[in-house]
Coordinates of C-alpha atoms and ligand atoms in Angstrom, one line a residue:
M1 CA -14.1 -13.7 31.8
S2 CA -13.1 -14.4 28.1
I3 CA -12.4 -11.4 25.9
N4 CA -15.0 -11.0 23.3
I5 CA -13.6 -10.4 19.7
F6 CA -16.3 -9.5 17.0
F7 CA -14.9 -10.6 13.4
A8 CA -17.0 -7.8 11.5
A9 CA -14.6 -7.8 8.3
G10 CA -17.2 -9.5 6.5
P11 CA -18.5 -13.1 5.8
A12 CA -16.1 -13.6 2.8
L13 CA -13.0 -13.3 5.1
W14 CA -14.4 -15.3 8.1
P15 CA -13.5 -18.8 6.9
D16 CA -9.9 -17.7 6.4
Y17 CA -9.5 -16.2 9.9
R18 CA -11.6 -18.2 12.0
E19 CA -9.0 -20.6 12.9
P20 CA -5.8 -18.4 12.5
L21 CA -7.2 -15.9 14.7
A22 CA -8.4 -18.1 17.4
R23 CA -4.7 -19.8 17.4
A24 CA -2.7 -16.6 17.4
C25 CA -5.0 -15.5 20.6
R26 CA -4.3 -18.5 22.3
E27 CA -0.5 -18.3 21.2
A28 CA -0.7 -14.8 22.9
G29 CA -2.0 -16.3 26.1
L30 CA -5.4 -14.5 25.7
D31 CA -8.6 -16.1 26.8
V32 CA -11.0 -15.3 23.8
T33 CA -14.2 -15.8 22.2
V34 CA -14.2 -15.1 18.5
S35 CA -17.2 -14.8 16.6
D36 CA -18.5 -13.4 13.4
S37 CA -21.9 -12.0 15.0
A38 CA -22.5 -9.8 18.0
P39 CA -26.0 -10.0 19.5
D40 CA -24.9 -7.7 22.4
P41 CA -22.7 -4.9 20.8
S42 CA -22.0 -3.4 24.2
A43 CA -20.2 -6.6 25.4
V44 CA -17.7 -6.4 22.4
D45 CA -14.3 -6.0 23.7
Y46 CA -12.4 -5.7 20.1
I47 CA -13.7 -5.4 16.5
V48 CA -11.6 -6.8 13.7
F49 CA -12.8 -4.9 10.7
A50 CA -12.1 -4.4 6.8
P51 CA -13.5 -2.2 4.2
G52 CA -16.9 -4.0 3.1
G53 CA -17.2 -5.1 6.7
V54 CA -20.7 -5.5 8.5
I55 CA -20.6 -2.5 10.5
E56 CA -21.6 1.1 9.4
D57 CA -22.5 2.5 12.7
F58 CA -19.9 1.9 15.4
G59 CA -22.0 3.9 18.0
P60 CA -23.4 0.7 19.7
Y61 CA -19.8 -1.0 20.2
A62 CA -19.0 1.9 22.6
N63 CA -17.4 -0.4 25.1
A64 CA -14.9 -1.7 22.2
K65 CA -11.5 -0.8 23.3
A66 CA -10.2 -1.0 19.7
V67 CA -11.1 -1.4 15.8
L68 CA -8.3 -3.7 14.3
N69 CA -8.3 -2.8 10.7
L70 CA -7.2 -5.9 8.3
W71 CA -6.0 -3.6 5.5
A72 CA -3.2 -1.1 5.6
G73 CA -5.2 1.6 3.9
V74 CA -7.9 3.0 5.9
E75 CA -9.4 5.7 4.1
K76 CA -12.9 4.1 3.7
I77 CA -13.2 3.5 7.6
A78 CA -11.1 6.6 9.1
P79 CA -13.6 9.3 8.2
N80 CA -16.5 7.4 9.7
P81 CA -18.1 9.7 12.2
T82 CA -19.5 7.1 14.2
L83 CA -16.0 5.5 15.0
T84 CA -14.8 6.9 18.1
Q85 CA -12.6 3.8 19.3
P86 CA -8.9 3.8 18.8
L87 CA -8.5 2.5 15.0
C88 CA -5.5 0.2 14.1
R89 CA -4.3 -0.3 10.6
M90 CA -2.6 -3.5 9.3
V91 CA 1.0 -3.8 9.3
D92 CA 1.6 -7.5 8.3
P93 CA 5.3 -8.6 7.7
A94 CA 3.9 -10.9 4.9
M95 CA 2.1 -8.3 3.3
T96 CA 5.4 -6.1 3.3
E97 CA 7.1 -9.0 1.8
G98 CA 4.7 -9.2 -0.9
M99 CA 4.8 -5.4 -1.7
V100 CA 8.6 -5.4 -1.9
E101 CA 8.3 -8.3 -4.4
Y102 CA 5.8 -6.6 -6.3
V103 CA 7.8 -3.3 -6.6
T104 CA 11.1 -4.9 -7.4
G105 CA 9.7 -7.0 -10.0
H106 CA 8.1 -4.1 -11.9
V107 CA 10.8 -1.9 -11.3
M108 CA 13.2 -4.4 -12.8
R109 CA 10.9 -5.0 -15.6
H110 CA 11.2 -1.3 -16.7
H111 CA 14.7 -0.8 -15.7
L112 CA 15.8 -4.0 -17.7
G113 CA 13.4 -3.3 -20.5
M114 CA 12.3 -6.7 -20.4
D115 CA 9.2 -6.3 -22.8
A116 CA 11.5 -5.8 -25.8
H117 CA 12.6 -9.4 -25.3
I118 CA 9.4 -10.9 -23.9
L119 CA 7.1 -9.4 -26.6
G120 CA 9.8 -9.2 -29.6
Q121 CA 10.4 -12.6 -30.4
D122 CA 10.6 -12.4 -34.0
G123 CA 13.8 -14.2 -35.0
I124 CA 16.0 -10.9 -35.0
W125 CA 19.0 -10.8 -33.0
R126 CA 19.4 -7.4 -31.4
N127 CA 22.4 -7.5 -29.3
D128 CA 23.5 -4.0 -30.0
V129 CA 22.6 -2.3 -26.7
M130 CA 24.4 -2.0 -23.7
P131 CA 22.4 -3.4 -20.6
P132 CA 21.6 -1.1 -18.0
I133 CA 22.7 -1.6 -14.5
A134 CA 21.0 -0.5 -11.4
R135 CA 23.6 1.8 -9.9
E136 CA 23.1 3.9 -13.0
R137 CA 19.4 4.2 -12.5
R138 CA 17.6 6.9 -10.4
V139 CA 14.5 5.4 -8.6
T140 CA 12.1 7.6 -6.5
V141 CA 9.9 6.2 -3.8
L142 CA 6.8 8.5 -2.4
G143 CA 6.0 7.5 1.0
L144 CA 8.6 6.0 3.3
G145 CA 6.3 4.4 5.7
E146 CA 6.2 0.4 6.4
L147 CA 5.8 -0.4 2.7
G148 CA 7.8 2.5 0.9
A149 CA 10.8 2.0 3.3
A150 CA 10.7 -1.6 2.8
A151 CA 10.7 -1.3 -1.1
A152 CA 13.4 1.6 -0.8
R153 CA 15.9 -0.6 1.3
M154 CA 15.5 -3.3 -1.1
L155 CA 15.9 -1.1 -4.2
A156 CA 19.0 0.2 -2.5
A157 CA 20.3 -3.2 -1.7
L158 CA 20.1 -3.8 -5.7
R159 CA 22.3 -0.5 -5.9
F160 CA 19.7 1.7 -7.5
Q161 CA 20.2 5.1 -6.7
V162 CA 17.2 5.6 -4.6
S163 CA 15.5 8.7 -3.5
G164 CA 12.5 8.6 -1.1
W165 CA 9.9 11.5 -0.1
S166 CA 7.6 11.5 3.0
R167 CA 5.8 14.1 5.2
T168 CA 8.3 14.0 8.0
Q169 CA 11.8 13.7 7.3
K170 CA 13.4 10.0 7.3
D171 CA 16.7 8.5 7.5
I172 CA 17.3 5.4 5.8
P173 CA 20.7 4.0 4.9
D174 CA 21.6 4.4 1.1
V175 CA 18.3 6.2 0.5
D176 CA 18.5 10.0 0.0
C177 CA 15.5 10.8 2.0
L178 CA 13.7 14.2 1.1
S179 CA 10.4 15.9 2.6
G180 CA 8.5 19.0 2.0
E181 CA 7.4 20.9 -1.2
A182 CA 10.9 21.3 -2.6
G183 CA 11.8 17.8 -1.6
L184 CA 8.9 16.6 -3.7
A185 CA 9.9 18.5 -6.6
E186 CA 13.4 17.2 -6.4
A187 CA 12.4 13.7 -5.8
L188 CA 10.4 13.9 -9.0
R189 CA 13.1 15.5 -11.2
R190 CA 15.3 12.4 -10.2
A191 CA 12.6 9.9 -10.9
E192 CA 13.7 7.7 -13.9
I193 CA 11.5 5.0 -12.2
L194 CA 8.8 6.2 -9.8
V195 CA 7.1 4.1 -7.0
T196 CA 4.0 5.7 -5.3
L197 CA 3.4 4.2 -1.7
L198 CA 1.3 7.0 -0.3
P199 CA -2.0 6.7 1.5
N200 CA -5.2 8.1 0.1
T201 CA -5.8 11.2 2.1
K202 CA -6.9 14.6 1.3
A203 CA -3.3 15.9 1.2
T204 CA -2.2 13.3 -1.4
E205 CA -5.3 13.5 -3.8
N206 CA -3.9 14.1 -7.2
I207 CA -0.4 14.5 -6.0
L208 CA 0.7 13.5 -9.4
D209 CA -1.0 16.2 -11.4
A210 CA 0.2 17.5 -14.8
E211 CA 2.6 19.9 -13.3
R212 CA 4.4 17.4 -11.0
L213 CA 4.4 14.8 -13.9
A214 CA 6.2 17.4 -15.9
L215 CA 8.9 17.6 -13.6
M216 CA 9.9 13.8 -14.2
P217 CA 12.6 12.9 -16.6
E218 CA 11.4 12.3 -20.2
G219 CA 10.7 8.7 -20.9
A220 CA 10.2 7.9 -17.1
F221 CA 8.4 5.0 -15.8
I222 CA 5.6 4.9 -13.0
V223 CA 4.7 2.0 -10.6
N224 CA 1.6 2.7 -8.5
P225 CA 0.8 0.2 -6.0
G226 CA -0.3 2.9 -3.4
R227 CA -3.7 4.3 -4.3
G228 CA -5.5 5.4 -7.5
S229 CA -6.3 8.8 -6.0
L230 CA -2.6 9.7 -6.0
I231 CA -2.8 10.3 -9.8
D232 CA -4.6 12.8 -11.8
D233 CA -5.8 10.1 -14.7
E234 CA -6.4 12.7 -17.3
A235 CA -2.9 14.1 -16.7
L236 CA -1.2 10.9 -16.8
L237 CA -3.0 9.7 -20.0
A238 CA -1.9 12.9 -21.7
A239 CA 1.8 12.2 -20.5
L240 CA 1.6 8.7 -21.8
D241 CA 0.0 9.6 -25.2
A242 CA 2.7 12.2 -25.5
G243 CA 5.6 9.6 -24.5
R244 CA 6.7 11.8 -21.8
I245 CA 5.8 8.8 -19.5
A246 CA 7.0 5.7 -21.2
H247 CA 4.9 3.3 -19.3
A248 CA 2.7 3.1 -16.1
T249 CA 2.2 0.0 -14.0
L250 CA -1.0 0.5 -12.2
D251 CA -2.3 -1.5 -9.5
V252 CA -4.9 0.6 -7.8
F253 CA -7.5 2.7 -9.1
R254 CA -10.1 5.3 -8.3
E255 CA -12.7 2.9 -9.0
E256 CA -12.3 -0.7 -8.6
P257 CA -12.7 -3.0 -10.4
L258 CA -11.5 -0.9 -13.0
P259 CA -14.4 -0.5 -15.5
P260 CA -13.8 -2.7 -18.7
A261 CA -14.0 0.5 -20.8
H262 CA -11.6 2.3 -19.0
S263 CA -8.6 4.0 -21.3
Y264 CA -6.1 2.3 -19.1
W265 CA -7.2 -1.2 -20.0
A266 CA -6.3 -0.7 -23.8
H267 CA -3.4 1.8 -23.6
P268 CA -0.2 0.3 -25.1
R269 CA 1.9 2.2 -22.3
V270 CA -0.3 1.0 -19.3
T271 CA 0.0 -2.3 -17.4
V272 CA -3.1 -3.0 -15.2
T273 CA -2.7 -5.3 -12.4
P274 CA -6.0 -5.9 -10.2
H275 CA -5.0 -4.6 -6.8
I276 CA -2.7 -7.8 -6.3
A277 CA 0.4 -6.1 -5.4
A278 CA 0.2 -7.1 -1.8
E279 CA -2.2 -9.0 0.3
T280 CA -3.0 -9.2 4.0
R281 CA -2.0 -12.9 5.0
P282 CA -4.3 -14.4 7.7
A283 CA -1.6 -16.3 9.6
S284 CA 0.6 -13.5 9.9
A285 CA -2.2 -10.8 10.4
S286 CA -3.9 -12.7 12.9
R287 CA -0.7 -12.4 15.1
V288 CA -0.8 -8.9 14.6
V289 CA -4.2 -8.5 15.7
A290 CA -3.7 -10.7 18.7
E291 CA -0.4 -8.9 19.9
N292 CA -2.8 -5.6 19.8
I293 CA -5.5 -7.3 21.8
R294 CA -2.8 -8.3 24.4
R295 CA -1.5 -4.8 24.3
G296 CA -5.2 -3.5 25.0
E297 CA -5.6 -5.9 28.0
A298 CA -2.0 -5.1 29.3
R299 CA -3.0 -1.2 28.9
E300 CA 0.2 -1.0 26.6
P301 CA 0.1 1.3 23.7
F302 CA -1.5 -0.1 20.7
L303 CA 0.6 -0.7 17.4
H304 CA -0.1 0.9 14.1
L305 CA -2.6 3.3 15.5
V306 CA -4.2 5.6 12.8
D307 CA -3.7 9.4 13.3
R308 CA -7.3 10.4 12.5
T309 CA -6.3 14.1 11.9
Q310 CA -3.7 12.9 9.2
G311 CA -6.0 10.3 7.8
Y312 CA -3.5 7.4 7.8
Ligands
NAP1 P1 2.4 4.1 6.1 O1 3.3 3.1 7.0 O2 1.5 4.8 6.9 O3 3.3 5.0 5.2 C1 2.6 6.1 4.6 C2 4.0 7.0 3.9 O4 3.3 8.1 3.3 C3 4.8 7.6 5.3 O5 5.9 7.7 5.0 C4 4.0 9.0 5.3 O6 4.9 10.1 5.8 C5 3.7 9.3 3.8 N1 2.9 10.4 3.6 C6 1.6 10.4 4.1 N2 0.8 11.7 3.8 C7 1.9 12.3 3.3 C8 1.9 13.6 2.6 N3 0.8 14.4 2.5 N4 3.2 14.0 2.0 C9 4.2 13.3 2.1 N5 4.3 12.0 2.6 C10 3.2 11.6 3.1 O7 1.7 3.2 5.2 P2 2.2 1.8 4.4 O8 1.8 0.9 5.3 O9 3.6 2.0 4.1 O10 1.1 1.9 3.0 C11 1.0 2.6 2.1 C12 -0.1 2.7 1.4 O11 0.0 1.3 0.6 C13 -1.3 2.3 2.1 O12 -2.0 3.4 2.7 C14 -2.3 1.8 0.9 O13 -3.0 2.8 0.2 C15 -1.3 1.1 0.0 N6 -1.4 -0.2 -0.1 C16 -1.5 -1.1 -1.2 C17 -1.5 -2.3 -1.3 C18 -1.9 -3.1 -2.8 O14 -2.0 -4.3 -2.6 N7 -1.9 -2.4 -3.8 C19 -1.4 -3.2 -0.3 C20 -1.3 -2.4 1.0 C21 -1.2 -1.1 1.0 P3 5.5 10.0 7.4 O15 6.2 8.9 7.3 O16 6.1 11.3 7.4 O17 4.1 9.8 8.1

């Protein structure tokens, strides 16, 4: 009997995934039926989901062996009390590539001071500056998971002095890995450029508050493609107004889309990008989903299982 996959990630994504998902399952040697509807919830074997998807109550899908999320962040689904099935988040190699490119591009912009040349095309030949080099610049990455570790590795390959911070201690070549409260303070003190790639959990809410922002070097830069909840917005705006933080490049916000009247839009020291740092790609993400279904059928451990107690 074929395996029943319910694509519950919403009608907007269905056209993008319909073919790639069926193909990836075939290539994984799975006999599946993939549908965007489930007239009999008790017959569903796997649920493919995304925030804004079509299930609120997972109770009727009690026979489903796993819920496979298409997003890396799971803050909108992990707290759902009706979800008792194993929850896997998305680790998509193409999404990781995209995030590494976003982080590298925005770090390089701030490191090289590109704006001075891009915005200052006024006929004045300003060559009295020593161009910076990466090995003289200290960059900190908060969060050393799939995305943070990949970004930290790339920055280290460019020869930045990279520090990283995570909940559990990591060991990444050419990255000075820190953990714990004291490790966070040290990581922030070093952060001439700070990249935040932590998930949205109770423990990371407002992790960059006024006190912690004050630990960063004068004139530091922030690049946040993690989650809006990591930053105390009022504290950041105050630090930007004072010039203590030179610029913040923000991809994620507490409210998305960021309301047109929000102070971030008009702030001269803020760059808003509309949650485009890294996107899940249907072809590669479908292969990840198919591999997890193969594992479920073979009774092997799922990849990228969410720890519901930690919230990520
Ligand atoms: P991940 O693999 O789960 O990594 C999360 C990292 O954060 C881990 O290193 C983890 O520490 C650390 N961490 C979590 N809670 C912590 C705490 N309380 N204190 C210190 N460190 C903590 O996640 P990921 O795949 O790298 O993704 C990270 C986040 O990026 C996602 O949750 C999502 O919010 C965001 N994201 C944004 C976009 C975008 O387009 N803007 C796209 C994808 C993802 P341990 O290693 O010790 O567990």
